[in-house]
PDB file of C-alpha atoms in Angstrom:
ATOM      1  CA  MET A 225       1.028   1.525 -56.183  1.00 50.00           C
ATOM      2  CA  ASN A 226       4.310   1.518 -57.257  1.00 72.00           C
ATOM      3  CA  THR A 227       7.104   3.877 -57.496  1.00 76.00           C
ATOM      4  CA  ASP A 228       6.209   4.648 -61.253  1.00 76.00           C
ATOM      5  CA  VAL A 229       2.677   5.462 -60.369  1.00 75.00           C
ATOM      6  CA  TYR A 230       3.748   7.766 -57.778  1.00 79.00           C
ATOM      7  CA  GLN A 231       5.931   9.503 -59.742  1.00 83.00           C
ATOM      8  CA  GLU A 232       3.456  10.306 -62.711  1.00 82.00           C
ATOM      9  CA  VAL A 233       1.174  11.397 -59.892  1.00 82.00           C
ATOM     10  CA  GLU A 234       3.719  13.966 -58.669  1.00 84.00           C
ATOM     11  CA  ASN A 235       4.891  14.907 -62.142  1.00 84.00           C
ATOM     12  CA  ASN A 236       1.254  15.768 -63.178  1.00 84.00           C
ATOM     13  CA  PRO A 237       0.559  19.535 -63.538  1.00 87.00           C
ATOM     14  CA  ARG A 238      -3.195  19.045 -62.328  1.00 88.00           C
ATOM     15  CA  PHE A 239      -1.587  17.225 -59.435  1.00 88.00           C
ATOM     16  CA  ARG A 240       0.758  20.170 -58.643  1.00 90.00           C
ATOM     17  CA  GLU A 241      -2.495  22.952 -58.933  1.00 90.00           C
ATOM     18  CA  LEU A 242      -4.049  20.515 -56.410  1.00 91.00           C
ATOM     19  CA  VAL A 243      -1.239  20.931 -54.036  1.00 92.00           C
ATOM     20  CA  GLN A 244      -1.129  24.775 -54.561  1.00 94.00           C
ATOM     21  CA  LYS A 245      -4.993  25.017 -54.128  1.00 93.00           C
ATOM     22  CA  ARG A 246      -5.194  23.314 -51.061  1.00 94.00           C
ATOM     23  CA  GLY A 247      -2.403  24.966 -49.537  1.00 94.00           C
ATOM     24  CA  ARG A 248      -3.558  28.589 -50.287  1.00 96.00           C
ATOM     25  CA  PHE A 249      -6.992  27.557 -48.661  1.00 96.00           C
ATOM     26  CA  ALA A 250      -5.232  25.727 -45.712  1.00 95.00           C
ATOM     27  CA  TRP A 251      -3.089  28.917 -44.920  1.00 96.00           C
ATOM     28  CA  LEU A 252      -6.138  31.551 -45.639  1.00 97.00           C
ATOM     29  CA  LEU A 253      -8.179  30.035 -43.553  1.00 96.00           C
ATOM     30  CA  SER A 254      -5.294  29.134 -41.033  1.00 96.00           C
ATOM     31  CA  ILE A 255      -4.676  32.845 -40.874  1.00 97.00           C
ATOM     32  CA  MET A 256      -7.985  34.090 -40.676  1.00 97.00           C
ATOM     33  CA  MET A 257      -8.543  31.665 -37.581  1.00 97.00           C
ATOM     34  CA  LEU A 258      -4.776  33.070 -36.067  1.00 97.00           C
ATOM     35  CA  VAL A 259      -6.445  36.806 -36.565  1.00 97.00           C
ATOM     36  CA  ILE A 260      -9.395  35.829 -34.925  1.00 97.00           C
ATOM     37  CA  TYR A 261      -7.381  34.222 -31.837  1.00 96.00           C
ATOM     38  CA  VAL A 262      -4.799  36.853 -31.586  1.00 97.00           C
ATOM     39  CA  GLY A 263      -7.603  39.653 -31.658  1.00 96.00           C
ATOM     40  CA  PHE A 264      -9.205  38.077 -28.784  1.00 96.00           C
ATOM     41  CA  ILE A 265      -5.798  37.898 -26.906  1.00 96.00           C
ATOM     42  CA  PHE A 266      -5.533  41.599 -27.622  1.00 96.00           C
ATOM     43  CA  LEU A 267      -8.834  42.135 -26.369  1.00 94.00           C
ATOM     44  CA  ILE A 268      -7.835  40.348 -23.242  1.00 94.00           C
ATOM     45  CA  ALA A 269      -4.506  42.284 -22.702  1.00 95.00           C
ATOM     46  CA  PHE A 270      -6.295  46.012 -23.933  1.00 94.00           C
ATOM     47  CA  ALA A 271      -9.913  45.951 -22.949  1.00 92.00           C
ATOM     48  CA  PRO A 272     -10.265  43.309 -19.938  1.00 89.00           C
ATOM     49  CA  GLY A 273     -13.114  45.781 -18.305  1.00 92.00           C
ATOM     50  CA  TRP A 274     -15.350  45.228 -21.656  1.00 92.00           C
ATOM     51  CA  LEU A 275     -15.017  41.494 -21.570  1.00 91.00           C
ATOM     52  CA  GLY A 276     -15.885  41.406 -17.899  1.00 91.00           C
ATOM     53  CA  THR A 277     -19.035  43.909 -18.307  1.00 92.00           C
ATOM     54  CA  PRO A 278     -22.321  42.194 -17.801  1.00 93.00           C
ATOM     55  CA  LEU A 279     -24.387  41.911 -21.306  1.00 92.00           C
ATOM     56  CA  TYR A 280     -27.408  43.470 -19.986  1.00 90.00           C
ATOM     57  CA  ALA A 281     -28.130  44.965 -16.405  1.00 90.00           C
ATOM     58  CA  ASP A 282     -28.575  42.428 -13.632  1.00 90.00           C
ATOM     59  CA  SER A 283     -27.101  39.526 -15.875  1.00 89.00           C
ATOM     60  CA  SER A 284     -24.253  37.205 -14.479  1.00 91.00           C
ATOM     61  CA  ILE A 285     -22.912  36.548 -18.329  1.00 93.00           C
ATOM     62  CA  THR A 286     -20.779  38.775 -19.426  1.00 93.00           C
ATOM     63  CA  TRP A 287     -19.507  39.966 -22.983  1.00 94.00           C
ATOM     64  CA  GLY A 288     -16.548  36.845 -22.490  1.00 93.00           C
ATOM     65  CA  ILE A 289     -18.783  34.515 -22.483  1.00 94.00           C
ATOM     66  CA  PRO A 290     -20.221  34.949 -25.979  1.00 95.00           C
ATOM     67  CA  VAL A 291     -17.477  36.416 -27.494  1.00 95.00           C
ATOM     68  CA  GLY A 292     -15.511  33.080 -26.455  1.00 94.00           C
ATOM     69  CA  ILE A 293     -18.349  30.843 -27.559  1.00 96.00           C
ATOM     70  CA  GLY A 294     -18.302  33.025 -30.898  1.00 97.00           C
ATOM     71  CA  ILE A 295     -14.442  31.807 -31.215  1.00 97.00           C
ATOM     72  CA  ILE A 296     -15.098  28.067 -30.681  1.00 97.00           C
ATOM     73  CA  PHE A 297     -18.282  28.219 -33.160  1.00 97.00           C
ATOM     74  CA  ILE A 298     -16.419  29.998 -35.693  1.00 97.00           C
ATOM     75  CA  SER A 299     -13.381  27.618 -35.600  1.00 96.00           C
ATOM     76  CA  PHE A 300     -16.175  24.847 -36.457  1.00 97.00           C
ATOM     77  CA  ILE A 301     -17.334  26.636 -39.212  1.00 97.00           C
ATOM     78  CA  LEU A 302     -14.220  27.226 -40.915  1.00 96.00           C
ATOM     79  CA  THR A 303     -13.370  23.424 -40.427  1.00 96.00           C
ATOM     80  CA  GLY A 304     -16.683  22.572 -41.729  1.00 96.00           C
ATOM     81  CA  ILE A 305     -15.792  24.519 -44.762  1.00 96.00           C
ATOM     82  CA  TYR A 306     -12.603  23.169 -45.276  1.00 95.00           C
ATOM     83  CA  VAL A 307     -14.003  19.363 -45.188  1.00 95.00           C
ATOM     84  CA  ILE A 308     -16.982  20.434 -47.594  1.00 95.00           C
ATOM     85  CA  ARG A 309     -14.115  21.956 -49.798  1.00 94.00           C
ATOM     86  CA  ALA A 310     -11.815  19.055 -49.382  1.00 93.00           C
ATOM     87  CA  ASN A 311     -14.675  16.292 -50.103  1.00 94.00           C
ATOM     88  CA  GLY A 312     -15.805  18.079 -53.116  1.00 93.00           C
ATOM     89  CA  GLU A 313     -13.575  20.084 -55.282  1.00 91.00           C
ATOM     90  CA  PHE A 314     -10.028  18.579 -53.915  1.00 91.00           C
ATOM     91  CA  ASP A 315     -11.317  15.019 -54.228  1.00 91.00           C
ATOM     92  CA  ARG A 316     -12.786  15.323 -57.397  1.00 91.00           C
ATOM     93  CA  LEU A 317      -9.128  16.801 -58.448  1.00 90.00           C
ATOM     94  CA  LEU A 318      -7.691  13.969 -56.990  1.00 89.00           C
ATOM     95  CA  THR A 319      -9.908  11.292 -58.839  1.00 89.00           C
ATOM     96  CA  ASN A 320      -9.248  13.016 -62.220  1.00 88.00           C
ATOM     97  CA  ILE A 321      -5.696  12.763 -61.877  1.00 88.00           C
ATOM     98  CA  LEU A 322      -5.784   9.142 -60.470  1.00 86.00           C
ATOM     99  CA  ASN A 323      -7.853   8.502 -63.807  1.00 86.00           C
ATOM    100  CA  GLU A 324      -5.329  10.385 -65.843  1.00 84.00           C
ATOM    101  CA  VAL A 325      -2.306   8.080 -64.514  1.00 82.00           C
ATOM    102  CA  GLY A 326      -4.425   5.099 -65.051  1.00 76.00           C
ATOM    103  CA  LYS A 327      -4.887   3.835 -61.545  1.00 58.00           C
TER     104      LYS A 327
END
């Protein structure tokens, strides 16, 4: 691609829409993950006893283990959600933009 095509894509209103949508979505997922991580840190700081409490009587597994695994699982889910949307809606918008500029 040459500089003119780049300029056409950059000036396209749909491209600006794509950049805004993708940015808002990425920030939303990032904030969600940040809240989860900070919440976990606060839980460690202010309720460490609860995290160390066994799941049930005579269990060696504490609440901290499933909570930690859940946080990891949620991060995979949020990543998957982003990938699905990026490969669907965002790629479709990009393809439309490239078709409009003729490349």
